C-alpha positions as MATLAB code, in Angstrom:
seq = 'XXXXXXXXXXXXXXXXXXXXXXXXXXXXXXXXXXXXXXXXXXXXXXXXXXXXXXXXXXXXXXXXXXXXXXXXXXXXXXXXXXXXXXXXXXXXXXXXXXXXXXXXXXXXXXXXXXXXXXXXXXXXXXXXXXXXXXXXXXXXXXXXXXXXXXXXXXXXXXXXXXXXXXXXXXXXXXXXXXXXXXXXXXXXXX';
ca = [
       0.000    0.000    0.000;
       2.804    2.381    0.905;
       4.615    1.642   -2.378;
       1.428    2.379   -4.336;
       0.995    5.637   -2.401;
       4.635    6.529   -3.124;
       4.209    5.861   -6.835;
       0.976    7.848   -6.985;
       2.783   10.855   -5.501;
       6.067   10.371   -7.383;
       7.305   13.297   -9.412;
      10.535   14.930  -10.479;
      10.786   18.664  -11.117;
      13.935   20.033  -12.718;
      14.634   23.761  -12.972;
      17.640   26.045  -13.311;
      17.832   26.175   -9.539;
      17.219   22.649   -8.272;
      15.985   19.126   -8.736;
      12.942   18.319   -6.600;
      12.143   14.647   -6.063;
       8.925   13.617   -4.324;
       8.038   10.025   -3.498;
       5.257    9.295   -1.033;
       5.765   11.529    1.975;
       9.381   12.090    1.057;
      10.745   15.273   -0.505;
      14.304   15.905   -1.655;
      15.382   19.324   -2.917;
      18.865   19.220   -4.415;
      20.177   22.645   -5.479;
      21.764   22.618   -8.927;
      25.077   23.686   -7.360;
      25.084   20.476   -5.294;
      24.569   18.143   -8.251;
      27.856   16.773   -9.532;
      26.622   15.174  -12.744;
      23.725   13.301  -14.301;
      24.053   10.104  -16.348;
      21.749    7.748  -18.181;
      21.278    4.424  -16.424;
      21.333    2.688  -19.795;
      24.998    3.680  -20.213;
      26.112    1.907  -17.021;
      27.518   -1.579  -17.486;
      26.815   -2.728  -13.910;
      23.370   -3.925  -12.835;
      21.387   -1.116  -11.217;
      18.934   -2.632   -8.765;
      18.208   -1.907   -5.097;
      18.730   -4.570   -2.469;
      15.739   -6.601   -1.393;
      12.446   -6.998   -3.171;
      11.683   -4.576   -6.004;
       8.103   -4.674   -7.234;
       7.476   -4.180  -10.940;
       7.093   -0.436  -11.401;
       8.442    0.316   -7.908;
      12.240    0.396   -7.760;
      12.930    1.856   -4.319;
      15.794    1.205   -1.937;
      19.569    1.374   -1.668;
      22.474   -0.547   -3.128;
      26.215   -0.374   -3.423;
      27.137   -0.138   -7.114;
      30.728   -0.696   -8.325;
      32.352    2.502   -9.647;
      29.522    4.588   -8.120;
      29.365    3.690   -4.442;
      26.137    4.105   -2.491;
      23.071    4.578   -4.707;
      19.530    5.357   -3.600;
      16.633    4.422   -5.879;
      13.380    6.427   -6.027;
      12.193    5.177   -9.394;
       9.424    3.427  -11.268;
      11.531    1.918  -14.080;
      14.380   -0.531  -14.465;
      17.903    0.318  -15.597;
      17.229    1.540  -19.172;
      14.759    4.139  -17.866;
      16.936    5.452  -15.033;
      18.800    8.729  -14.694;
      21.619    8.784  -12.122;
      22.243   12.037  -10.277;
      25.419   12.584   -8.265;
      24.801   14.406   -4.957;
      27.811   16.430   -3.867;
      26.806   17.328   -0.313;
      24.848   14.210    0.666;
      27.258   11.914   -1.137;
      26.335    8.968   -3.282;
      23.965    8.836   -6.187;
      20.230    9.110   -6.649;
      18.522    6.938   -9.296;
      15.269    8.379  -10.658;
      13.072    7.482  -13.630;
      11.729   10.499  -15.520;
       9.252    9.804  -18.326;
      11.886   10.546  -20.982;
      15.440   10.081  -19.635;
      17.136   11.596  -22.690;
      14.940   14.710  -22.591;
      15.629   15.002  -18.849;
      19.394   14.810  -19.410;
      19.193   17.372  -22.230;
      17.180   19.750  -20.021;
      19.699   19.193  -17.212;
      22.579   20.185  -19.483;
      20.678   23.265  -20.706;
      19.807   24.390  -17.162;
      23.371   23.787  -16.002;
      24.710   25.886  -18.916;
      22.215   28.699  -18.208;
      23.362   28.928  -14.591;
      21.544   29.232  -11.308;
      18.898   31.940  -11.153;
      17.976   31.807   -7.434;
      19.795   30.109   -4.588;
      17.726   27.260   -3.156;
      18.325   25.631    0.217;
      18.764   21.855    0.177;
      15.958   19.916    1.807;
      15.559   16.289    2.781;
      12.240   15.445    4.391;
      11.312   11.873    5.217;
       8.074   10.729    6.795;
       8.332    9.361   10.330;
       7.264    5.897    9.168;
      10.432    5.513    7.078;
      12.655    6.433   10.029;
      11.388    3.822   12.473;
      14.188    1.712   13.923;
      11.959   -1.317   13.304;
      12.905   -1.349    9.594;
      16.559   -1.985   10.532;
      15.826   -4.647   13.186;
      15.931   -7.986   11.343;
      14.945   -9.978   14.435;
      11.774   -7.919   14.923;
      10.897   -8.118   11.232;
      11.423  -11.890   11.346;
       9.095  -12.226   14.333;
       6.432  -10.122   12.614;
       6.729  -12.299    9.497;
       6.543  -15.447   11.634;
       3.361  -14.139   13.275;
       1.817  -13.435    9.860;
       2.751  -16.884    8.562;
       1.260  -18.458   11.711;
      -2.058  -16.703   11.143;
      -2.096  -17.824    7.505;
      -1.297  -21.416    8.568;
      -4.152  -21.373   11.092;
      -6.627  -20.053    8.527;
      -5.392  -22.649    6.022;
      -5.874  -25.439    8.582;
      -9.406  -24.243    9.376;
     -10.242  -24.135    5.667;
      -8.901  -27.682    5.244;
     -11.003  -29.180    8.065;
     -14.048  -26.945    7.566;
     -16.085  -29.469    5.493;
     -15.649  -32.120    8.215;
     -16.939  -29.962   11.100;
     -20.428  -30.560   12.527;
     -23.119  -27.913   11.875;
     -22.993  -26.694   15.513;
     -19.781  -26.537   17.555;
     -18.606  -25.073   20.880;
     -17.156  -21.603   20.299;
     -16.383  -20.505   23.868;
     -15.595  -22.135   27.197;
     -16.086  -20.844   30.758;
     -13.561  -20.977   33.625;
     -14.586  -24.568   34.430;
     -13.793  -25.646   30.834;
     -17.484  -26.083   30.058;
     -18.764  -24.860   26.680;
     -21.003  -21.813   27.165;
     -21.489  -20.640   23.600;
     -22.339  -22.682   20.523;
     -22.661  -21.724   16.878;
     -21.876  -22.581   13.266;
     -18.258  -23.399   12.286;
     -17.924  -20.003   10.607;
     -17.712  -18.610   14.145;
     -14.166  -20.041   14.342;
     -12.998  -17.418   11.851;
     -14.405  -14.664   14.041;
];
């Protein structure tokens, strides 16, 4: 859901003064003076892909890329549709996917040649959800996944035995272990 929200809000705005990247609740303003260079992803011989799971149309994450170093992906396209932007102050590279990478690179060169019109302050705003320590705690993420798998296994087991259950079963027991509420087997899912 969050990836879909991020894609729905994704946009890149390039001007003489700065590159503005928005993705979900995130906003990056990179002044033109702090951009080292911009390259087409199609011209890079190394695979450009973030670590972890990348959904089709949602290429978001980080990766170490040989000859480039740390690269952050806020894109909706694979390598041929990427533009790589070098960030001088923040370090590393940013991979984005404008609708037409070649037109973006041409506009970048034209804006760079024209020079900066107004000084813009750099900005990096991330939503609180992205900054939770939970996302870096593999043990906690594993336990959450284990809990989800357990629920799915229980529902699968109930679905497997559902046809064999009697029409009325005990759904609740009192403190003396005596059934005190009966109902149809669908009550087990509740």
